[in-house]
mmCIF file of C-alpha atoms and ligand atoms in Angstrom:
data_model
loop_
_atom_site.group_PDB
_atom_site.id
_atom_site.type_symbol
_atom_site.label_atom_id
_atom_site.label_comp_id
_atom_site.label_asym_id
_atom_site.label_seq_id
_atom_site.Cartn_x
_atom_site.Cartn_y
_atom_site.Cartn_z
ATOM 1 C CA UNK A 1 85.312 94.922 167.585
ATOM 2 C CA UNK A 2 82.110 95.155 165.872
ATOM 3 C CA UNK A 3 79.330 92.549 166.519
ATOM 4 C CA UNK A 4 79.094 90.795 163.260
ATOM 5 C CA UNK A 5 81.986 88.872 161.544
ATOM 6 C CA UNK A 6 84.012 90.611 159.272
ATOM 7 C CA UNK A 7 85.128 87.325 157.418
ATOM 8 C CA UNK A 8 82.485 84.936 156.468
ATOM 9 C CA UNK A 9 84.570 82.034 154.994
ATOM 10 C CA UNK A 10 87.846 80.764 155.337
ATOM 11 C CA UNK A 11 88.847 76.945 155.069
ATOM 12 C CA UNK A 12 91.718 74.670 156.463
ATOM 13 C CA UNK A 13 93.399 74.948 153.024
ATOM 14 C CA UNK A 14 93.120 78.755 152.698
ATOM 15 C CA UNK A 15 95.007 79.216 156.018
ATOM 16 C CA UNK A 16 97.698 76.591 154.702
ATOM 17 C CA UNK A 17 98.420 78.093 151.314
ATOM 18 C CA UNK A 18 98.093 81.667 152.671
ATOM 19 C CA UNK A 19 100.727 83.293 151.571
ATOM 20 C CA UNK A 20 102.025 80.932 148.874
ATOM 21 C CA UNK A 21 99.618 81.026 146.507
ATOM 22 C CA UNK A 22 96.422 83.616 145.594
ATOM 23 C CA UNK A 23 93.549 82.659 148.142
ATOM 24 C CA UNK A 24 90.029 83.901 147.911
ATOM 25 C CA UNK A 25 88.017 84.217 151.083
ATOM 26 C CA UNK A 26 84.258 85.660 151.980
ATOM 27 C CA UNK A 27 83.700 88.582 153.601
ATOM 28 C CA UNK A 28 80.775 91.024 154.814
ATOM 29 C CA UNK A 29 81.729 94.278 154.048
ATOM 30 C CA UNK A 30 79.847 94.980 150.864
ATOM 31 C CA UNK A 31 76.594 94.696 153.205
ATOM 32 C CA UNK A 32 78.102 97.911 155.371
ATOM 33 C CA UNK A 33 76.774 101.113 155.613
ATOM 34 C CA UNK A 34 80.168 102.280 155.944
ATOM 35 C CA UNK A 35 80.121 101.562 151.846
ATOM 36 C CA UNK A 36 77.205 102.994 150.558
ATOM 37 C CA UNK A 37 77.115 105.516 148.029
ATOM 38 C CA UNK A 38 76.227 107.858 150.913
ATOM 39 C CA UNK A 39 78.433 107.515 153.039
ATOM 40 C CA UNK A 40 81.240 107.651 150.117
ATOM 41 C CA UNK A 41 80.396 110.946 148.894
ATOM 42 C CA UNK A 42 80.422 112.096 152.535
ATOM 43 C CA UNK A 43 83.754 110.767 152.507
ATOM 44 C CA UNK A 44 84.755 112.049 149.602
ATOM 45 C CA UNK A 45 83.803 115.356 150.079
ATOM 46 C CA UNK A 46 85.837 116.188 153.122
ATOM 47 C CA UNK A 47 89.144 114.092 152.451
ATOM 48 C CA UNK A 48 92.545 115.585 152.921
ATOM 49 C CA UNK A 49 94.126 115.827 149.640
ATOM 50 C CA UNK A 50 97.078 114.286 150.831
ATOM 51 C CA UNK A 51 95.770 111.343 151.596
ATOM 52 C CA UNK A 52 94.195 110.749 148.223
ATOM 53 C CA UNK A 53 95.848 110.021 144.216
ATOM 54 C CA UNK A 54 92.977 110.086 141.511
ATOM 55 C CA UNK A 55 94.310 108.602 137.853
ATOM 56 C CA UNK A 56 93.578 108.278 134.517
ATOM 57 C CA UNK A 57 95.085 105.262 132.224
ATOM 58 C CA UNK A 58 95.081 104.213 129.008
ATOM 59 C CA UNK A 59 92.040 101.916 127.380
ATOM 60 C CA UNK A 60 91.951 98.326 127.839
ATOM 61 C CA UNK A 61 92.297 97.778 124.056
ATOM 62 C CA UNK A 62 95.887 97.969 123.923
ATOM 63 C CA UNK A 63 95.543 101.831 123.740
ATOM 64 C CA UNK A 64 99.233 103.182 124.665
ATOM 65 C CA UNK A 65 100.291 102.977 128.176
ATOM 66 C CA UNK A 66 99.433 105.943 130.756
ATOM 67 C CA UNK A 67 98.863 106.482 133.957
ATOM 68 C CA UNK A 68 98.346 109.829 134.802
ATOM 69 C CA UNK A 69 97.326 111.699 138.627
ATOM 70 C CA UNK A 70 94.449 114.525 138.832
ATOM 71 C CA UNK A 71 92.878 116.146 141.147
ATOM 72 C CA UNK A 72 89.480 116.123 142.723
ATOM 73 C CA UNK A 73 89.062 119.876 142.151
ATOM 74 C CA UNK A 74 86.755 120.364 145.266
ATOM 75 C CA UNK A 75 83.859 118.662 143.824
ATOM 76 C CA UNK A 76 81.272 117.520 145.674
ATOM 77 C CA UNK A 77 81.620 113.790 146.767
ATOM 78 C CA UNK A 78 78.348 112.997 144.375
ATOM 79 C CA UNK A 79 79.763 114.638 141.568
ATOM 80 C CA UNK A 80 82.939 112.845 142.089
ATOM 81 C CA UNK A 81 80.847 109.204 142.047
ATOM 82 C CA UNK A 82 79.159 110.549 138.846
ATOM 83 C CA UNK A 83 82.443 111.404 136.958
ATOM 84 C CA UNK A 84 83.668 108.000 138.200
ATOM 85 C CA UNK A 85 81.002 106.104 136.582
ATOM 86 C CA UNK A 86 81.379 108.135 133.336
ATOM 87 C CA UNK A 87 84.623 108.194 132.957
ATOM 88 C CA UNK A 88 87.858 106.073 132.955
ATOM 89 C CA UNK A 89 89.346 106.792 136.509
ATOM 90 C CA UNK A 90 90.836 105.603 139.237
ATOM 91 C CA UNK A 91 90.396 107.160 142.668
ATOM 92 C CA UNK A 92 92.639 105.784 145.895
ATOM 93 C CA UNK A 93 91.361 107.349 149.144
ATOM 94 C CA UNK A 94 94.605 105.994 150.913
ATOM 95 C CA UNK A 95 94.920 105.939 154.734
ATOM 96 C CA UNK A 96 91.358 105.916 155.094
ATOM 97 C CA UNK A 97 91.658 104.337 158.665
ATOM 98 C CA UNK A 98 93.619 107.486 159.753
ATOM 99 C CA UNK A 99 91.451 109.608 158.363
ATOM 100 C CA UNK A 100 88.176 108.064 159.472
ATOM 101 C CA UNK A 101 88.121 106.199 162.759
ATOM 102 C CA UNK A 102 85.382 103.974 161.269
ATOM 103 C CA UNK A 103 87.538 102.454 159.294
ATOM 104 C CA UNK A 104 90.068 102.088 161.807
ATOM 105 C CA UNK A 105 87.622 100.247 164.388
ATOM 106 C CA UNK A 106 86.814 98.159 160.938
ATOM 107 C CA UNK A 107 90.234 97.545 160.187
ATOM 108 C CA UNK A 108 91.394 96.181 164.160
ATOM 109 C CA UNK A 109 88.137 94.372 164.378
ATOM 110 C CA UNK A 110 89.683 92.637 160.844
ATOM 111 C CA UNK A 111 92.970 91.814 162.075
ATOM 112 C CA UNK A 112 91.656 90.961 164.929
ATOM 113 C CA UNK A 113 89.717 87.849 163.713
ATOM 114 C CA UNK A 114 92.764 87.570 161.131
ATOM 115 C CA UNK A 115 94.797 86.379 164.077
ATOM 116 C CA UNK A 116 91.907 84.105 165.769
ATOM 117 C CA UNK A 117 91.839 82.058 162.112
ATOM 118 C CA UNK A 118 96.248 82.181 162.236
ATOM 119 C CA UNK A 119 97.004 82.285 165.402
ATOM 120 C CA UNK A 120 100.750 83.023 163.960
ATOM 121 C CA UNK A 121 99.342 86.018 162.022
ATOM 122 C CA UNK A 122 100.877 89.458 163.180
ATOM 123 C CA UNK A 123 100.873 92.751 161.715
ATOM 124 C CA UNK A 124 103.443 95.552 162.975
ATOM 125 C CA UNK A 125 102.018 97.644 160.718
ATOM 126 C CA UNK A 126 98.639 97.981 158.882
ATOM 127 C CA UNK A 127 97.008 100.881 157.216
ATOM 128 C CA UNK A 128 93.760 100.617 154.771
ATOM 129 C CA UNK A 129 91.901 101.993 151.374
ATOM 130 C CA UNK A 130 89.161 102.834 149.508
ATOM 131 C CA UNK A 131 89.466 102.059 145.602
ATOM 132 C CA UNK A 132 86.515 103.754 143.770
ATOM 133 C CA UNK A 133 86.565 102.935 139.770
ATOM 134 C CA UNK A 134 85.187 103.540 136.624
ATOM 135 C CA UNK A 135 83.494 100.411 134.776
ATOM 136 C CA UNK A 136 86.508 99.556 131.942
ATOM 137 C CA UNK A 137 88.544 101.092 133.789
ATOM 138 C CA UNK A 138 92.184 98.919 134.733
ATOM 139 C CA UNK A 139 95.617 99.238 136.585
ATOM 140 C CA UNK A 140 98.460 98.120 135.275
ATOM 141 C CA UNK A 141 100.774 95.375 136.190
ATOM 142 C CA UNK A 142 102.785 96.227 138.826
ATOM 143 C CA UNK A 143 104.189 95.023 142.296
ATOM 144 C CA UNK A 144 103.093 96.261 145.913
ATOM 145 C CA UNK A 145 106.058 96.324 148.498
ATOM 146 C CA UNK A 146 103.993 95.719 151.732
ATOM 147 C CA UNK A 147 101.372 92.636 151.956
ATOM 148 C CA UNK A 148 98.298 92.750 151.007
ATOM 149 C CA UNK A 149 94.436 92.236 151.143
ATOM 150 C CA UNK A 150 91.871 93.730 148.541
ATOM 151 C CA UNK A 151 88.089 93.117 149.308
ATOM 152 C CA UNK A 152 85.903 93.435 146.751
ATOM 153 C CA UNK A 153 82.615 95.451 147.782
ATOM 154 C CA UNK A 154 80.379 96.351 144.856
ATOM 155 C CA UNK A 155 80.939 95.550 140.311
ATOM 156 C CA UNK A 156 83.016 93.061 138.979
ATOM 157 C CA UNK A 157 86.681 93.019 138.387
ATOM 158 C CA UNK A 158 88.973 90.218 136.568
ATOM 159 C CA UNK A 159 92.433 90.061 138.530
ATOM 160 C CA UNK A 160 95.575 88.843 136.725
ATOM 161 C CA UNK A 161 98.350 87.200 139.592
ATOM 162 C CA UNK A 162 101.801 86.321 138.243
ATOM 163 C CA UNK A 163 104.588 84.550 140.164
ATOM 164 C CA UNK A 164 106.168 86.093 142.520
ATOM 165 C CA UNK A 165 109.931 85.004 140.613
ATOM 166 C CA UNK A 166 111.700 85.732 137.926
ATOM 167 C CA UNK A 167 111.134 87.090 135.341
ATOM 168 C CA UNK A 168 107.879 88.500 136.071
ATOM 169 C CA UNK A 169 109.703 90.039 138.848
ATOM 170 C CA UNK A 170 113.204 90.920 139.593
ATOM 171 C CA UNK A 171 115.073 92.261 142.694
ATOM 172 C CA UNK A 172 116.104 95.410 140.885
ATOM 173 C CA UNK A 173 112.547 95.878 140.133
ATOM 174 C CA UNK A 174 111.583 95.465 143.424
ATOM 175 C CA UNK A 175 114.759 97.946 144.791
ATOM 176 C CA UNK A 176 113.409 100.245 142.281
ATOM 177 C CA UNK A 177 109.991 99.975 143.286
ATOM 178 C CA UNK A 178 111.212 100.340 146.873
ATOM 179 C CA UNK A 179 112.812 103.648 146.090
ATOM 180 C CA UNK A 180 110.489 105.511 143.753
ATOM 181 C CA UNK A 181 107.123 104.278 145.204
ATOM 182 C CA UNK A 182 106.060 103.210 141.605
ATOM 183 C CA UNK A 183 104.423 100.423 141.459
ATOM 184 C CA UNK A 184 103.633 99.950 138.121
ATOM 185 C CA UNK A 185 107.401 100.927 136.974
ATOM 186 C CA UNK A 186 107.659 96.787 136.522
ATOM 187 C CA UNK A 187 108.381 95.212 132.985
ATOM 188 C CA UNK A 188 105.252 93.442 131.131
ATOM 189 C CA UNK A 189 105.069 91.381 128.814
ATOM 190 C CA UNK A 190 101.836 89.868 126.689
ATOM 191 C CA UNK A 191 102.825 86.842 127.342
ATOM 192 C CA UNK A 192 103.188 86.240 131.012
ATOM 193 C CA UNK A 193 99.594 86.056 130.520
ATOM 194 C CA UNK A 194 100.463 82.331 130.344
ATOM 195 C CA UNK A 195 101.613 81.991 133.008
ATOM 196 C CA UNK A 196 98.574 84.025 135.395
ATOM 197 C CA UNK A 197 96.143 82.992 137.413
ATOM 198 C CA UNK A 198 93.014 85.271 136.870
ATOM 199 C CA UNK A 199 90.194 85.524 138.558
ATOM 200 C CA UNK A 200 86.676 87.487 138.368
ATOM 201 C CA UNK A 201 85.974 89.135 141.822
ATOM 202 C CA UNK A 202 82.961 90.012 142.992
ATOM 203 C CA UNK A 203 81.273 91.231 145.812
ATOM 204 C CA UNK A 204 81.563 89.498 148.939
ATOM 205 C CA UNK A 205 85.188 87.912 148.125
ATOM 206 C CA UNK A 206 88.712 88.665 149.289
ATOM 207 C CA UNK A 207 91.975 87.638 147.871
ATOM 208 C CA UNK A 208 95.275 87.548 149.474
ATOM 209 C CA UNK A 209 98.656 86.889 147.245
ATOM 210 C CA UNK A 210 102.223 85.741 147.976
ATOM 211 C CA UNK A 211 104.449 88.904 148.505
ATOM 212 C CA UNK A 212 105.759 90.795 145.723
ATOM 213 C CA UNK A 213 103.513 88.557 143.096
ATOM 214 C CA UNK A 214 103.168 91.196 140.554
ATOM 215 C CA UNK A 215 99.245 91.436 139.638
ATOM 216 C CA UNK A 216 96.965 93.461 137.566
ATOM 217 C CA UNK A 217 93.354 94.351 137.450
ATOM 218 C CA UNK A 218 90.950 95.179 134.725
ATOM 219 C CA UNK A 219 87.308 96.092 135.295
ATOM 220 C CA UNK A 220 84.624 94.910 133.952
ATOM 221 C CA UNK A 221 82.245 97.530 132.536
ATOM 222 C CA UNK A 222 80.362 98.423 135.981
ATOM 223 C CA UNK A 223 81.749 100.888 138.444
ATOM 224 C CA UNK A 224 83.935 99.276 141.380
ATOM 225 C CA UNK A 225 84.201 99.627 144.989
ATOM 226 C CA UNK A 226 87.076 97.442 146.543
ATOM 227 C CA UNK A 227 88.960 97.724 150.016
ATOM 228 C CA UNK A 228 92.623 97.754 149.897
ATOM 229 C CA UNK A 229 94.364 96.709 152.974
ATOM 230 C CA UNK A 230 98.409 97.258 153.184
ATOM 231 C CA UNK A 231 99.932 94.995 156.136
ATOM 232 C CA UNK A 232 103.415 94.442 157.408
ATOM 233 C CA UNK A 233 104.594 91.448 159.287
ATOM 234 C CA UNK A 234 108.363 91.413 160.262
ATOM 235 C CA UNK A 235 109.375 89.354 157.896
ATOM 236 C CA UNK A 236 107.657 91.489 155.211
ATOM 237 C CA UNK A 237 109.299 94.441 157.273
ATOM 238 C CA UNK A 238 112.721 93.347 157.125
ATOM 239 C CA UNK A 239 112.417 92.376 153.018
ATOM 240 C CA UNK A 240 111.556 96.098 152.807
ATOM 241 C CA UNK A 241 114.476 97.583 154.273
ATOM 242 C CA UNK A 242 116.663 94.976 151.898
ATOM 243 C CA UNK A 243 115.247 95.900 149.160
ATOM 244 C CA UNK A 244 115.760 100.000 149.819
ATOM 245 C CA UNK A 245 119.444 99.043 150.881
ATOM 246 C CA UNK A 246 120.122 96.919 148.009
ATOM 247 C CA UNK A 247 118.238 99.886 145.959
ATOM 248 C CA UNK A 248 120.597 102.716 146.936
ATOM 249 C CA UNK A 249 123.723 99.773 146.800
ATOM 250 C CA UNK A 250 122.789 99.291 142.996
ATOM 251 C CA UNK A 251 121.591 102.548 141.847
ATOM 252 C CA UNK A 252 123.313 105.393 144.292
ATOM 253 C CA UNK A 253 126.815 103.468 144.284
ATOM 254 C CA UNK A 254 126.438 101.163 140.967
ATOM 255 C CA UNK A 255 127.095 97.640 143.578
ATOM 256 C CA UNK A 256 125.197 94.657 142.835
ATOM 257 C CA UNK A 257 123.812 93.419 145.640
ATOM 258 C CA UNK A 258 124.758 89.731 146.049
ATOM 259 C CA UNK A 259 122.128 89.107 149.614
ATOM 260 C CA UNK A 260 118.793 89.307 150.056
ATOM 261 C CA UNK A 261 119.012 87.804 153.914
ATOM 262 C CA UNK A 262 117.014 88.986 156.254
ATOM 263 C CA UNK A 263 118.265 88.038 159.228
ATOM 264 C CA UNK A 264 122.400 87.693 160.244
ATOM 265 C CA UNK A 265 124.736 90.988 159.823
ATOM 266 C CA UNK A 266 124.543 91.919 156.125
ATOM 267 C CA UNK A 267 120.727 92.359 157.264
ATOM 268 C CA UNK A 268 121.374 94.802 159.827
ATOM 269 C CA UNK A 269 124.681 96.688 158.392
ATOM 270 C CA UNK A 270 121.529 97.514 155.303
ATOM 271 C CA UNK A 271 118.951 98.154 157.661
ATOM 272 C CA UNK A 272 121.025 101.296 158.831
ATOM 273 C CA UNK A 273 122.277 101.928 155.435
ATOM 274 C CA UNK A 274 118.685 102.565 154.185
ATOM 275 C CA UNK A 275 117.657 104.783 157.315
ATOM 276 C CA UNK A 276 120.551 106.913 156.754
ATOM 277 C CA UNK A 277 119.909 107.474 152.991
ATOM 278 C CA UNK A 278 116.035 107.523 153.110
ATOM 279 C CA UNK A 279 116.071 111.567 153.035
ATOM 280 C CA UNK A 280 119.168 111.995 150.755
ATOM 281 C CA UNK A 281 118.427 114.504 147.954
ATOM 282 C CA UNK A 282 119.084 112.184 145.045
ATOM 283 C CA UNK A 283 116.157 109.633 146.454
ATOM 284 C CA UNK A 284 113.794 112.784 147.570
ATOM 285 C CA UNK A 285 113.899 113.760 144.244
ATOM 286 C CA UNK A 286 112.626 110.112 142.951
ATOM 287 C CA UNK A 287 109.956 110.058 144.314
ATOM 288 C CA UNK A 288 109.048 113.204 144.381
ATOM 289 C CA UNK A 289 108.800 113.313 140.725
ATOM 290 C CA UNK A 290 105.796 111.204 140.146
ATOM 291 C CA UNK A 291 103.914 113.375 142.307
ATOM 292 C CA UNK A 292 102.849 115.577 139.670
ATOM 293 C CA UNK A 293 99.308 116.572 139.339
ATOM 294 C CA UNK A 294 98.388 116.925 135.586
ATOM 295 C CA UNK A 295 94.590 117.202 135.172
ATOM 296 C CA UNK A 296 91.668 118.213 137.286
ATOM 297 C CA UNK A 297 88.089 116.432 136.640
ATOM 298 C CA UNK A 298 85.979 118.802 134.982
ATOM 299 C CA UNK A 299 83.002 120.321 136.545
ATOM 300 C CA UNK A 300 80.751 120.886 133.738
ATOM 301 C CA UNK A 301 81.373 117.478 132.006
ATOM 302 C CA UNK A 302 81.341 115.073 134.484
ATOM 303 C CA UNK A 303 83.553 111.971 133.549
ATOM 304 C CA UNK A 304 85.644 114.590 131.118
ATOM 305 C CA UNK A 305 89.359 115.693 132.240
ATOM 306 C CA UNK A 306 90.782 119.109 131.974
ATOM 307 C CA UNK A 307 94.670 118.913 131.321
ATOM 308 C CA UNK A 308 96.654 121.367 133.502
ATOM 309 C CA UNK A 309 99.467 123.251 132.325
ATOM 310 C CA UNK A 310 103.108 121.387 133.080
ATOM 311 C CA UNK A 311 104.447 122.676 136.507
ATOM 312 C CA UNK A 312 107.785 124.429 135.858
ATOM 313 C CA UNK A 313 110.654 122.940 136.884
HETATM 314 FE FE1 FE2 B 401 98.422 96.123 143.883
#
């Protein structure tokens, strides 16, 4: 656990409404070497490419909706902060605690003083990334199935949190999230706006939101550095494997799921239904189509794309 506190403020209240509402904490992270420029392109340079997704969207003016993965193209790690800043990307180093044990040593050292503040607070599982993105950049509304914590570590971001209910989410949205690992595959509209809290991050802050609040994030125009962190707690586990089984229930066997329990029999008769179909063809083949890989970032225009030719079928 590293010498110097990871979180820097966190009240009574945030500790009671933890989990039921968005809460913003402080943090020292964006005072770490581990996220200078440096060190980035270091880490950049020499990342697994299956451990990172690099997209391009659509404008912030209303431009039409894409979101579209790339690849890095072996640039160098600078070159790769330079087309950042130019351009309008978004680069995920996912699973950067497995790839770095820096981060992992960060990320215990985290949960560790996670559980001193809630001494109820327990993570089965826990993984963590580094979001890198261009200033105007913005991803779309969508809904993440595990919990989660984003730090903010260097521009300015406005975040957009929506209730965690209907209809700005819906249990088939989350089964379908659940089986295609699409995130953003959630219905928008306008004027949920209404009904969002937002929020301009900045350096030094944290925010934490109710599971399966749907949320979106716009940047301002200054290049971002933010820390994802992706937790399960059992509870958080066990809504998971409900909301694969009711997935396959609804869109392998056209059932509508009537229970969402997770505890009692119907829990566990679903928790082996979704192990056994996990690696069925008809799922593999969800998921593995938004895996495609349609532009690389171009070398000799940094911030440019260079569309690549469709894969065949
Ligand atoms: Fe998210």
């Amino acid at each position: 656990m590293s010498e110097r506190a990871i979180i820097t403020k966190f009240d009574d209240k945030d500790s009671i409404m933890w989990g039921n509402e968005p809460v913003c904490i402080g943090h020292s992270l964006h005072q770490s070497p581990l996220f200078s420029s440096d060190t980035l392109a270091e880490l950049i340079e020499s990342y697994p490419r299956e451990h990172y997704n690099i997209f391009s969207m659509g404008a912030q003016n209303g431009d039409r909706w894409y979101w579209r993965q790339g690849d890095l193209d072996g640039m160098s790690g600078k070159d790769v902060l330079q087309a950042i800043a130019k351009g309008r990307l978004w680069l995920n180093l996912r699973n950067v605690n497995k790839v770095d044990k820096r981060y992992a040593q960060l990320l215990d050292g985290l949960m560790d003083e996670f559980s001193g503040r809630m001494p109820g607070f327990k993570a089965k599982r826990k993984g963590s990334g580094i979001l890198i993105s261009s200033p105007m950049a913005q991803v779309y509304y969508h809904v993440d199935l595990p919990g989660q914590l984003l730090f903010q570590i260097a521009g300015r971001k406005k975040l957009y949190f929506y209730p965690a209910h209907k209809p700005f989410i819906t249990h088939e949205a989350l089964e379908r999230t659940a089986i295609t690992g699409l995130g953003v595959d959630v219905g928008f509209e306008p004027w949920y706006d209404e009904y969002a809290r937002v929020q301009d991050f900045e350096p030094g802050q944290m925010v934490h939101w109710p599971h399966f609040a749907p949320h979106r994030v716009v940047n301002y125009d200054v290049m971002n550095v933010s820390m994802t962190v992706d937790f399960s707690t059992d509870p958080i586990l066990r809504a998971q494997m409900v909301n694969y089984a009711n997935g396959i229930l609804r869109h392998g066997f056209g059932w509508t799921p009537r229970s969402r329990n997770i505890n009692g029999v119907q829990f566990w008769s679903k928790a082996v239904l979704q192990k056994t179909f996990r690696n069925v063809p008809w799922i593999k083949k969800q998921k593995t189509s938004n895996e495609q890989i349609e532009f690389r970032l171009d070398r000799s225009a940094l911030g440019q794309i260079v569309d690549l030719p469709a894969a065949a079928e």
